[in-house]
CSV table of C-alpha atoms in Angstrom, one decimal:
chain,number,residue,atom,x,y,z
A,1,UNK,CA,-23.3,-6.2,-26.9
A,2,UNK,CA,-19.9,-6.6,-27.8
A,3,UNK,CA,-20.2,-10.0,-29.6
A,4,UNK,CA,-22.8,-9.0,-31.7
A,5,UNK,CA,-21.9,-5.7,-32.1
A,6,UNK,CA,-21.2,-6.3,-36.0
A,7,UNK,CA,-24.6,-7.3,-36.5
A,8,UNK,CA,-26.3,-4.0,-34.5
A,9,UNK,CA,-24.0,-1.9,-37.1
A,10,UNK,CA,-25.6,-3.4,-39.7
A,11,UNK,CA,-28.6,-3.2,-39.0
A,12,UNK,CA,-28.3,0.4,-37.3
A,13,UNK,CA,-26.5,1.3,-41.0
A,14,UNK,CA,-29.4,0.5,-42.6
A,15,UNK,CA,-32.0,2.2,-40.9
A,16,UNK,CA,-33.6,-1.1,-39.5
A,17,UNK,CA,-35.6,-0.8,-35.9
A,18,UNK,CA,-34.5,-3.4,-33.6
A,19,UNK,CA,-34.6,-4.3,-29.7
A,20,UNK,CA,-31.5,-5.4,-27.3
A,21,UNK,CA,-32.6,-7.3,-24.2
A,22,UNK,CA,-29.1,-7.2,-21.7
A,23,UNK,CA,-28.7,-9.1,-18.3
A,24,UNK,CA,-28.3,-6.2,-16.0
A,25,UNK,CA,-28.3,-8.6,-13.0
A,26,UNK,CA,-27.4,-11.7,-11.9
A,27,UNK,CA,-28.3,-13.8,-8.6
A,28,UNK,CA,-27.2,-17.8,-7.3
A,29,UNK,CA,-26.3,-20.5,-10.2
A,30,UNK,CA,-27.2,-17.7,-13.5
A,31,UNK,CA,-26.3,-18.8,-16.9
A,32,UNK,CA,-24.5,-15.9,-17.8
A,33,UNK,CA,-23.0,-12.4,-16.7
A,34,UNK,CA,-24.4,-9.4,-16.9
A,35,UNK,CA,-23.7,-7.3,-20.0
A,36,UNK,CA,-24.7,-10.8,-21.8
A,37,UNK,CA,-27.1,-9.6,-24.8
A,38,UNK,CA,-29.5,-10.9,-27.8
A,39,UNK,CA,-31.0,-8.5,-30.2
A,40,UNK,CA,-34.1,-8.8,-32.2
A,41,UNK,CA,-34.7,-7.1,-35.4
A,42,UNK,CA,-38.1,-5.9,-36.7
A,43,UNK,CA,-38.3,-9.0,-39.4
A,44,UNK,CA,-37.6,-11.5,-36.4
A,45,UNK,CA,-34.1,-12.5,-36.7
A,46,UNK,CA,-32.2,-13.0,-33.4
A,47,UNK,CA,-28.7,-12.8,-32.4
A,48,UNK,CA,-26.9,-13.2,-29.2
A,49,UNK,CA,-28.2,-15.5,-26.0
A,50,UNK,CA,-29.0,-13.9,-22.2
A,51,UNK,CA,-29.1,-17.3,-20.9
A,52,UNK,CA,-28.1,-19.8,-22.9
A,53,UNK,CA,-31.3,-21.5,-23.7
A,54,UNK,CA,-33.8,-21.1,-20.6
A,55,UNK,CA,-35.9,-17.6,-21.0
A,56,UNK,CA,-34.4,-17.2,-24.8
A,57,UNK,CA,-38.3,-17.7,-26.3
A,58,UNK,CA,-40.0,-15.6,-23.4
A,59,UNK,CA,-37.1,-13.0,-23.9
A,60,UNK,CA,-37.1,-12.6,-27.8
A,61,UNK,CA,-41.0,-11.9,-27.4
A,62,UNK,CA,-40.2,-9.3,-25.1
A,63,UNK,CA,-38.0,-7.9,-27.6
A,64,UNK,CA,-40.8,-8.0,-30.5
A,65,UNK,CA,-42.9,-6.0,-28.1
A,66,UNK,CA,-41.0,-3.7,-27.3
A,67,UNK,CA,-40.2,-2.9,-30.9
A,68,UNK,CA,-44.0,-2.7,-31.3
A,69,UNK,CA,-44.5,-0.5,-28.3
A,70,UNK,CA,-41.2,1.6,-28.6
A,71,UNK,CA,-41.4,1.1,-24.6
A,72,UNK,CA,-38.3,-0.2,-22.3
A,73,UNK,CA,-39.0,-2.9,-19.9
A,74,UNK,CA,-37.5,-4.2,-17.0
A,75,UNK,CA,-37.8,-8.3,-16.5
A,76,UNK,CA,-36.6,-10.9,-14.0
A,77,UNK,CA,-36.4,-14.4,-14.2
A,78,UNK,CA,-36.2,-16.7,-11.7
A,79,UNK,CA,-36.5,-20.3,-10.3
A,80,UNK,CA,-39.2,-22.1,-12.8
A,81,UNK,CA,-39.1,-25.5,-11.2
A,82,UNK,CA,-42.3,-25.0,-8.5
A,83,UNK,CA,-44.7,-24.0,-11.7
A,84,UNK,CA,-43.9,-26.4,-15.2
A,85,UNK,CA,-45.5,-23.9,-17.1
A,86,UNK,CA,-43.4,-21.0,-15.8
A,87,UNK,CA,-40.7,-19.5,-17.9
A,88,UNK,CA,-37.5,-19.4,-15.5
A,89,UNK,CA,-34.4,-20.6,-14.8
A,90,UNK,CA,-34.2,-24.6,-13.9
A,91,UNK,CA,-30.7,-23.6,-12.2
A,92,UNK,CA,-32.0,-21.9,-9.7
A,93,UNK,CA,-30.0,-18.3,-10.6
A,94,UNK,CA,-32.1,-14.9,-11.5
A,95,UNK,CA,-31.6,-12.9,-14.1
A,96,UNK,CA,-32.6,-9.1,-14.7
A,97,UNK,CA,-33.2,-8.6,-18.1
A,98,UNK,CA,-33.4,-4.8,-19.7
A,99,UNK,CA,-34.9,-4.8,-23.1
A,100,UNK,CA,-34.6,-1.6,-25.1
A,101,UNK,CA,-36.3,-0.6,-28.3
A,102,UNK,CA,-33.5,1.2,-30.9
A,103,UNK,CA,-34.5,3.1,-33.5
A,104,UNK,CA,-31.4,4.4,-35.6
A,105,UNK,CA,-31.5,8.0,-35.5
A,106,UNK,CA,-33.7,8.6,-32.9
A,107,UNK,CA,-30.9,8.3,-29.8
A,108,UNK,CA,-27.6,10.2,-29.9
A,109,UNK,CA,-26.2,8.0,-27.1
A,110,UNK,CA,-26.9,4.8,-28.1
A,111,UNK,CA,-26.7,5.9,-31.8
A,112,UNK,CA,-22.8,7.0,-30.9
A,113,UNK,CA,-22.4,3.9,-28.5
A,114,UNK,CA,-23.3,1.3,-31.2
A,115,UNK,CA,-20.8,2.8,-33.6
A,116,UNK,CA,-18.1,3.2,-30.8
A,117,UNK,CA,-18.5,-1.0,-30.4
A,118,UNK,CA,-18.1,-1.7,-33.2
A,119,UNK,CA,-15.1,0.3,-34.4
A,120,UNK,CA,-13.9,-1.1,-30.8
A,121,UNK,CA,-13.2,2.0,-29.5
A,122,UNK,CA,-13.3,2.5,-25.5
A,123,UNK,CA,-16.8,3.5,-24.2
A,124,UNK,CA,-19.3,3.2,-21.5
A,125,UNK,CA,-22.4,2.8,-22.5
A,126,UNK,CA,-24.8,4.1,-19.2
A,127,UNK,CA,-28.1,3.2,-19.3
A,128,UNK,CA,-31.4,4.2,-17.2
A,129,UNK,CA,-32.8,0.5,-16.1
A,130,UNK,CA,-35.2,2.1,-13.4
A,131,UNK,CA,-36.1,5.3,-12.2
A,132,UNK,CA,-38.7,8.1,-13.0
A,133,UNK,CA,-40.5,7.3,-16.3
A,134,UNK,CA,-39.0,9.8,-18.5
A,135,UNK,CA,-35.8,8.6,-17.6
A,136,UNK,CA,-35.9,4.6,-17.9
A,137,UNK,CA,-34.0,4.0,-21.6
A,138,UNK,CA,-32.1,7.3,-21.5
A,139,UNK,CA,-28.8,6.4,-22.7
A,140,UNK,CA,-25.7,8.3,-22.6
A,141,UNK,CA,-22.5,7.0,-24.0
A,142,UNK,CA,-19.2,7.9,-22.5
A,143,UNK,CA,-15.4,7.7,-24.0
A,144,UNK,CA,-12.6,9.2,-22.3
A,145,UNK,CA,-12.7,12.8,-23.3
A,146,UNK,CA,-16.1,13.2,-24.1
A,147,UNK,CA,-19.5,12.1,-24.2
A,148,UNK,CA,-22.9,11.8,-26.4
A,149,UNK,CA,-26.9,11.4,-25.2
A,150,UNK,CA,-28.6,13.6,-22.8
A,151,UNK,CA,-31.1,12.7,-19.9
A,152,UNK,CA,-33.1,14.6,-20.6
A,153,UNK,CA,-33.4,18.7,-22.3
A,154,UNK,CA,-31.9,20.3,-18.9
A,155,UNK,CA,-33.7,20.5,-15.3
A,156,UNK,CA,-31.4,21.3,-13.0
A,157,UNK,CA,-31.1,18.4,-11.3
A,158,UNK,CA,-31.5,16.7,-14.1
A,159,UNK,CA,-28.3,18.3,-15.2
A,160,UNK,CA,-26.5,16.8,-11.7
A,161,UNK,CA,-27.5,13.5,-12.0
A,162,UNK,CA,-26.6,13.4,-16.0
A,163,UNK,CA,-22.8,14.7,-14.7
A,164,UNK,CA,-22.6,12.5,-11.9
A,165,UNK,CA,-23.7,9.1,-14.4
A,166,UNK,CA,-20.9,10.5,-16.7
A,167,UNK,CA,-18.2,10.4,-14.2
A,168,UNK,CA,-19.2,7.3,-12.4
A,169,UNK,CA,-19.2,5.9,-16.2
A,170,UNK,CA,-15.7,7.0,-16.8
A,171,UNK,CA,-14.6,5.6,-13.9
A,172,UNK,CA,-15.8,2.6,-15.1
A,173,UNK,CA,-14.6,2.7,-18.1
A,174,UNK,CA,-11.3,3.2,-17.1
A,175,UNK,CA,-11.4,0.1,-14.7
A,176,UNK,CA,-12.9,-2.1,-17.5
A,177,UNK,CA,-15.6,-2.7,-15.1
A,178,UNK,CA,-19.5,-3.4,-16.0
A,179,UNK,CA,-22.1,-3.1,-13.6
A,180,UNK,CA,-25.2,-1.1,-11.4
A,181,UNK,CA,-24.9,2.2,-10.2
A,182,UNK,CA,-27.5,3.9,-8.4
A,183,UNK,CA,-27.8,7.7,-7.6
A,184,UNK,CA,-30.6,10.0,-6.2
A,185,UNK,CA,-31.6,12.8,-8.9
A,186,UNK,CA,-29.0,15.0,-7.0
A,187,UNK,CA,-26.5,12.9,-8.8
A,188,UNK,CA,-25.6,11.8,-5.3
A,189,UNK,CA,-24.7,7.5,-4.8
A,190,UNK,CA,-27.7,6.1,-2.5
A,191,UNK,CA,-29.0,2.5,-2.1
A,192,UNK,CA,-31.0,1.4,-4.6
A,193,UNK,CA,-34.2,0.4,-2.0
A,194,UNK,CA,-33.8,4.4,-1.2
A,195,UNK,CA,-37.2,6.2,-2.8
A,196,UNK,CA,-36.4,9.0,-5.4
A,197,UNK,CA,-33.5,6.8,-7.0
A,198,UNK,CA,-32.3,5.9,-10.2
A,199,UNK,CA,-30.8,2.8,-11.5
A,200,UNK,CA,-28.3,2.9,-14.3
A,201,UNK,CA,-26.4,0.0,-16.2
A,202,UNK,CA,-23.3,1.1,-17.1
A,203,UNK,CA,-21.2,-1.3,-20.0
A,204,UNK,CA,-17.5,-0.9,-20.7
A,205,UNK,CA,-16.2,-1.8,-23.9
A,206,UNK,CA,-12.5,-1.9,-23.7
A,207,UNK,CA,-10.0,-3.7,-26.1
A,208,UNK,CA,-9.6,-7.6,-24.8
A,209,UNK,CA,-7.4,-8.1,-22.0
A,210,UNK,CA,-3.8,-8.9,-22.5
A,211,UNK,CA,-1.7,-12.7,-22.0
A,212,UNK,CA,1.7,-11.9,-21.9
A,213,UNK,CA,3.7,-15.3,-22.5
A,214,UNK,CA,7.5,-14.6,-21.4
A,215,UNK,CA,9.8,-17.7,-22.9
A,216,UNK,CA,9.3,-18.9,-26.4
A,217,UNK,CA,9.6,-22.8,-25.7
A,218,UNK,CA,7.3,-25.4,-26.3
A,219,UNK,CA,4.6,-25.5,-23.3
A,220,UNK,CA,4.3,-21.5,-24.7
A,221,UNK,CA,2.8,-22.6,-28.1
A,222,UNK,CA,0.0,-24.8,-25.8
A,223,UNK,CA,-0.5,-21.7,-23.7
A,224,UNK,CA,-1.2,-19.5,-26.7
A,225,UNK,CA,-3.9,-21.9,-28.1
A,226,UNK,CA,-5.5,-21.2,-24.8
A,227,UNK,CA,-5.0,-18.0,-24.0
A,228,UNK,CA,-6.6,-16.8,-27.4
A,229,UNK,CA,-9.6,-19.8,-26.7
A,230,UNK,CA,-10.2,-17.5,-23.4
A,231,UNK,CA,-10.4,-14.5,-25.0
A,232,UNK,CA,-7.2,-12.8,-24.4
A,233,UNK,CA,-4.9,-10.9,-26.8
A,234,UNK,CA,-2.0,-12.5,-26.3
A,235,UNK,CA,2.3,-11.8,-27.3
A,236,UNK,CA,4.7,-14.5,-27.2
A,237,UNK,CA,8.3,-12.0,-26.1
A,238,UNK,CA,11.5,-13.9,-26.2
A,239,UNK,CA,15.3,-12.7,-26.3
A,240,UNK,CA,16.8,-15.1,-28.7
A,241,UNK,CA,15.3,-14.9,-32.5
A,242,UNK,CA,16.1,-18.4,-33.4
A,243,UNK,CA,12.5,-19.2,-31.2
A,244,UNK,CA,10.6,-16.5,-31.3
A,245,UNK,CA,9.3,-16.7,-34.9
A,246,UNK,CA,6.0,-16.1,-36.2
A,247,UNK,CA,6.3,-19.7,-37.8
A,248,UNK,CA,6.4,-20.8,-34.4
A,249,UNK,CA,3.5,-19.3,-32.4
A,250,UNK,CA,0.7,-18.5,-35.5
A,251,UNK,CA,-2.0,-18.1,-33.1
A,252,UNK,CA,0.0,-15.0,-31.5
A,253,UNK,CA,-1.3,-11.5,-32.2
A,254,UNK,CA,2.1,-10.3,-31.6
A,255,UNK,CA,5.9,-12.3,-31.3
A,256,UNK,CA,8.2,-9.8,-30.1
A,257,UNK,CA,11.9,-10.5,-29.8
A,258,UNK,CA,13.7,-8.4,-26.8
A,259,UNK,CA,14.5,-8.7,-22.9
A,260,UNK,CA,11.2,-9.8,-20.7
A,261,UNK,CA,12.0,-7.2,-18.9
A,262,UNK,CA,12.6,-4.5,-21.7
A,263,UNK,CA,9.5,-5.3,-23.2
A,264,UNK,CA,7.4,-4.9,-20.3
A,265,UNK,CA,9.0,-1.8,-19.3
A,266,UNK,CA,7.7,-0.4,-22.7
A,267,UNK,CA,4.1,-2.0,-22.6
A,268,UNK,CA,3.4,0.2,-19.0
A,269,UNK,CA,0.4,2.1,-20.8
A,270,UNK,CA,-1.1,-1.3,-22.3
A,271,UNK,CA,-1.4,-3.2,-19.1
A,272,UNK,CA,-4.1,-3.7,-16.9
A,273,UNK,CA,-5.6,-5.3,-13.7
A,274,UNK,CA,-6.7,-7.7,-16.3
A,275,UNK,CA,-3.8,-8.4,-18.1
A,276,UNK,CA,-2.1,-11.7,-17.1
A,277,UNK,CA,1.9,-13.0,-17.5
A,278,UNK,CA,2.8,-16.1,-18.1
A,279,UNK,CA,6.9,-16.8,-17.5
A,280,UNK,CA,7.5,-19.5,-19.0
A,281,UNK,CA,11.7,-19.2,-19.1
A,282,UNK,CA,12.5,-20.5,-15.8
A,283,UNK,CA,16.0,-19.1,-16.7
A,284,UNK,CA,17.4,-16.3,-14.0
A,285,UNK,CA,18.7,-14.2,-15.8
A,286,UNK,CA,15.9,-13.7,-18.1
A,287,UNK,CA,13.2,-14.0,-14.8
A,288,UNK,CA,14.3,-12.3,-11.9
A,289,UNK,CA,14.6,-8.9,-13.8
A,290,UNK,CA,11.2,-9.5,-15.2
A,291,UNK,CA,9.6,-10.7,-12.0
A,292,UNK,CA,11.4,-7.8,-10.3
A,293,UNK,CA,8.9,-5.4,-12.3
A,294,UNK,CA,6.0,-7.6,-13.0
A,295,UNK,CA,5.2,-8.2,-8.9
A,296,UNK,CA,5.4,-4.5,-8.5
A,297,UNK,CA,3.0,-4.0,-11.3
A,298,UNK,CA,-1.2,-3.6,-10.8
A,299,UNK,CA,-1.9,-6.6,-13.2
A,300,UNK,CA,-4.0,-9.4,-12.5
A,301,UNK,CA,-2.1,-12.5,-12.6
A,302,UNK,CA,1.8,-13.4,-12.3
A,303,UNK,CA,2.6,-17.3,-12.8
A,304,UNK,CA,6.3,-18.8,-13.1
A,305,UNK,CA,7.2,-22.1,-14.7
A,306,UNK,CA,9.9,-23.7,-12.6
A,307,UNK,CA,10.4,-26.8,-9.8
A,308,UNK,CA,9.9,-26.6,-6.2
A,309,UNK,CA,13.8,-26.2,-6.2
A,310,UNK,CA,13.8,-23.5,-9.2
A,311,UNK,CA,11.1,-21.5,-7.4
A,312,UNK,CA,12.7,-21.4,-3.8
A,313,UNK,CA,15.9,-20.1,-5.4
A,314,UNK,CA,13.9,-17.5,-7.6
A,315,UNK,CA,12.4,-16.2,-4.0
A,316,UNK,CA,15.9,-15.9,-2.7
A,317,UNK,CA,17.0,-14.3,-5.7
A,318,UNK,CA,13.8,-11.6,-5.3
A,319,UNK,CA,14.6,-10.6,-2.0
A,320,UNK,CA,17.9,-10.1,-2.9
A,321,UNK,CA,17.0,-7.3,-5.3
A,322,UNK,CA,14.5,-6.1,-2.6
A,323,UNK,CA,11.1,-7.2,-3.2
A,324,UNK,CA,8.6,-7.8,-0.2
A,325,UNK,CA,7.3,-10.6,1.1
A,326,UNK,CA,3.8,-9.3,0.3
A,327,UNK,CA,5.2,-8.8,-3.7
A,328,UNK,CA,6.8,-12.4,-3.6
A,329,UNK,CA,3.4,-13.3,-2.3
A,330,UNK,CA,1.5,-12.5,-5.8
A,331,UNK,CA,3.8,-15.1,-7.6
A,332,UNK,CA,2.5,-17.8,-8.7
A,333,UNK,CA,4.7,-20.5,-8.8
A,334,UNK,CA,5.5,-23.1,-9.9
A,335,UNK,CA,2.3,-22.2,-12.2
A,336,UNK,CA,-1.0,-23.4,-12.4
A,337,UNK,CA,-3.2,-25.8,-10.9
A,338,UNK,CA,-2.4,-29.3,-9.7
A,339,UNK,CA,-3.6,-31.5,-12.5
A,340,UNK,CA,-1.2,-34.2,-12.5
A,341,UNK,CA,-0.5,-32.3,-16.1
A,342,UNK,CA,2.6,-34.0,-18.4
A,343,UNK,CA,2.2,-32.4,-21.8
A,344,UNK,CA,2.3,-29.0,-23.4
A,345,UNK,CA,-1.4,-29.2,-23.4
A,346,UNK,CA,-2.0,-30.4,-20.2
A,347,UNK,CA,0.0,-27.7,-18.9
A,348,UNK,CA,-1.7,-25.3,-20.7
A,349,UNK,CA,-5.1,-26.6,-19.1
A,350,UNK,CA,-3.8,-26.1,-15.6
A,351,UNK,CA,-2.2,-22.7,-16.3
A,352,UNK,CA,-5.9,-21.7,-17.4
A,353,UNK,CA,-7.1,-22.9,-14.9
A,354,UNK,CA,-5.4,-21.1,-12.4
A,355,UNK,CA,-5.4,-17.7,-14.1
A,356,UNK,CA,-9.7,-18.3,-13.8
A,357,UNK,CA,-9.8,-19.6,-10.2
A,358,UNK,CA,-7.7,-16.1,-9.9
A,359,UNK,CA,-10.2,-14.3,-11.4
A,360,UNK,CA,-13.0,-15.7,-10.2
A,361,UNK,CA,-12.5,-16.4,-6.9
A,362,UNK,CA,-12.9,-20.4,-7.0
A,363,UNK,CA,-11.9,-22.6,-4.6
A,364,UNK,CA,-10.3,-25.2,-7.4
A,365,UNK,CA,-12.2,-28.0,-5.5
A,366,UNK,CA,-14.4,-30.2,-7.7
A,367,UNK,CA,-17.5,-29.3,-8.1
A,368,UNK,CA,-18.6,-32.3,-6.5
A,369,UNK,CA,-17.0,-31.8,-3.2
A,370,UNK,CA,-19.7,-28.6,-2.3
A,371,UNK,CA,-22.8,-27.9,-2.5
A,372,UNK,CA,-22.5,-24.2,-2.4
A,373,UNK,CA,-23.1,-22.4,-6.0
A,374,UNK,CA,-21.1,-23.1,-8.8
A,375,UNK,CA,-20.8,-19.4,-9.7
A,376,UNK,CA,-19.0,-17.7,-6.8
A,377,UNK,CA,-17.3,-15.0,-8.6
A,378,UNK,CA,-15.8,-12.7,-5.7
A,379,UNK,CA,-16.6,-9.2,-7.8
A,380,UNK,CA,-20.2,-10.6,-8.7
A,381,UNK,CA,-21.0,-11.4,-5.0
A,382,UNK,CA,-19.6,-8.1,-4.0
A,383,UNK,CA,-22.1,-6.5,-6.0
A,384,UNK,CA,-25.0,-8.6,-5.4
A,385,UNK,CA,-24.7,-7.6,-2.0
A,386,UNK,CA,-23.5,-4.0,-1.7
A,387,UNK,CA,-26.9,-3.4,-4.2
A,388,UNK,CA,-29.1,-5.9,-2.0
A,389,UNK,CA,-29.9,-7.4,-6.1
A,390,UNK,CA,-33.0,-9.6,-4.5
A,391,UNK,CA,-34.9,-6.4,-4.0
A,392,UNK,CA,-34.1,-4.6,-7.2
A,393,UNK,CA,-36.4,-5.6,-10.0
A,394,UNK,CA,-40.5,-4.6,-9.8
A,395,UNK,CA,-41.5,-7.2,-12.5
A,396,UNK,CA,-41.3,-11.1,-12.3
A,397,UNK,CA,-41.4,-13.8,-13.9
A,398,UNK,CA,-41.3,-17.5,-12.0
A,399,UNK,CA,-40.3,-16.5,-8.5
């Protein structure tokens, strides 16, 4: 909901009824992740996509319906080529879709949640996808020291579960992390083919992930221009003020002037297992204090500019101020992919490239080689099988 979370406000503001149909599940060669979102209004206007194109028309007339019904419903798509009449998805993926009738005013939690995304601060937004029917669309939305919504007025074990989604939620907020979660009415984690279960989606909305590019040089600006086209907030940090200008790197959020290593040391409460750094100097003195911190550090990606020759001595170098083999390990250098890359450009395509293979889990082979799926994120099969996702949905469309 986060990319059309400006349009929701506005139409929450002004009292309009509206439904928001959001992939809760994903299986084999899907379109998009889950989290992915359109919204329909009561006069028929549309924003967002759940699949780029394939189940768009089927899902925006689940969406009118269920603005006409004021009832939540449960969908999944799947393969459509065996029936040319059935909606599905030609790319053989499935997709859960949860669509959810909002009527401003009449939810505390996703009243608070929408308001929360769109003034971007932090929240979970947990949502009954399947369960009991009083509880299917209770929302709850969850920040870091508090929460709004309620389950449901107070049954006892009511009461549990609602604790128990608010924790789990927080957690997941704090990780950045979107995704199932399935507990018994206890509040107690179960598997989701358990009877007496209930299904929650639970959305983090968190500030975008950070690109820090060490080294204000040339191949920097290129990286910039990318990192921001990914999605990252991203700060160009250089020692020597003569390069590190604003004039220099306009598509920066932020060009800071100080020690790599200084700056990071001050950015500890910013960083993430998201954030990636990019060092770019491939100057010792400026590096090996930095990459002395950085490979001790839970973020999620560490590349190095630098030869073969530049990189062996850097390893040297980090062993001598005592890193482990296992830290060394994380560095990724010299960065990126092996593209045959020349310019600043290039470069910057192969250091992307790298930083999503890393976060993906891709094997970096061309697509061609395989014949395996094309979307094999690691964290996305995880969950597909801890949750057993083939089994999870009662209503569907194109099997």
């Amino acid at each position: 909901m986060q990319d059309i979370a400006e349009q929701l406000q506005a139409w929450h503001a002004s009292g309009r009824s509206f439904a928001v149909a959001t992939v809760v599940g994903v299986s084999g060669s899907a379109p998009r992740d889950p989290g992915a979102a359109l919204a329909v209004d009561a006069a028929g206007e549309a924003v967002g996509s759940v699949s780029g194109g394939c189940v768009e028309g089927a899902v925006y007339e689940l969406c009118q319906a269920a603005i006409e019904s004021g009832e939540p419903v449960l969908e999944r798509f799947g393969y459509s080529d065996e029936d040319a009449f059935a909606v599905g998805l030609t790319c053989g993926g499935i997709l859960d879709v949860f669509v959810q009738p909002i009527v401003p005013g009449a939810d505390a939690g996703l009243d608070a949640g929408i308001a929360y995304i769109a003034s971007g601060t932090p929240v979970a937004l947990a949502r009954v996808i399947a369960g009991p029917g009083g509880l299917v669309g209770a929302t709850v939305a969850v920040t870091a020291d508090t929460h709004h919504g309620a389950l449901s007025p107070s049954p006892s074990t009511v009461g549990a579960l609602e604790r128990a989604i608010v924790a789990e939620a927080r957690a997941m907020l704090d990780a950045g992390r979107t995704g199932r979660i399935v507990l018994g009415l206890d509040g107690r984690p179960c598997d989701e083919r358990d009877q007496g279960t209930v299904t929650c989606f639970v959305e983090s909305y968190v500030p975008a992930p950070r690109m820090l590019v060490f080294g204000a040089i040339d191949f920097a600006a290129a990286v910039v221009r990318i990192g921001k086209f990914l999605g990252y907030r991203v700060t160009v940090c250089d020692a020597r003020p003569v390069f590190a200008t604003a004039r220099r790197f306009p598509e920066a959020d932020e060009v800071v002037v100080d020690w790599p290593h200084r700056y990071l040391d001050a950015q500890l409460d910013r960083i993430d297992g998201r954030t990636v750094l990019c060092v770019l100097t491939h100057d010792a003195k400026f590096d090996i204090p930095l990459l002395e911190r950085a490979l001790r550090l839970p973020v999620g990606y560490v590349g190095a500019m630098g030869s073969r020759r530049t990189h062996r001595d850097r390893e040297a170098r980090l062993r001598e101020v005592g890193l482990t083999e296992a830290e060394i390990g994380r560095l990724r250098s010299p960065i990126g992919l092996d593209l045959g890359a020349r310019t600043p450009e290039e470069t910057a395509v192969s250091v992307a490239a790298e930083i999503i293979a890393h976060r993906r889990g891709g094997s970096c082979l061309p697509l061609s080689a395989g014949d395996g799926p094309i979307h094999h994120d690691v964290s996305r099969a995880e969950q597909a099988e801890e949750t057993g996702a083939e089994d999870q949905v009662p209503r569907t469309h194109a099997a």
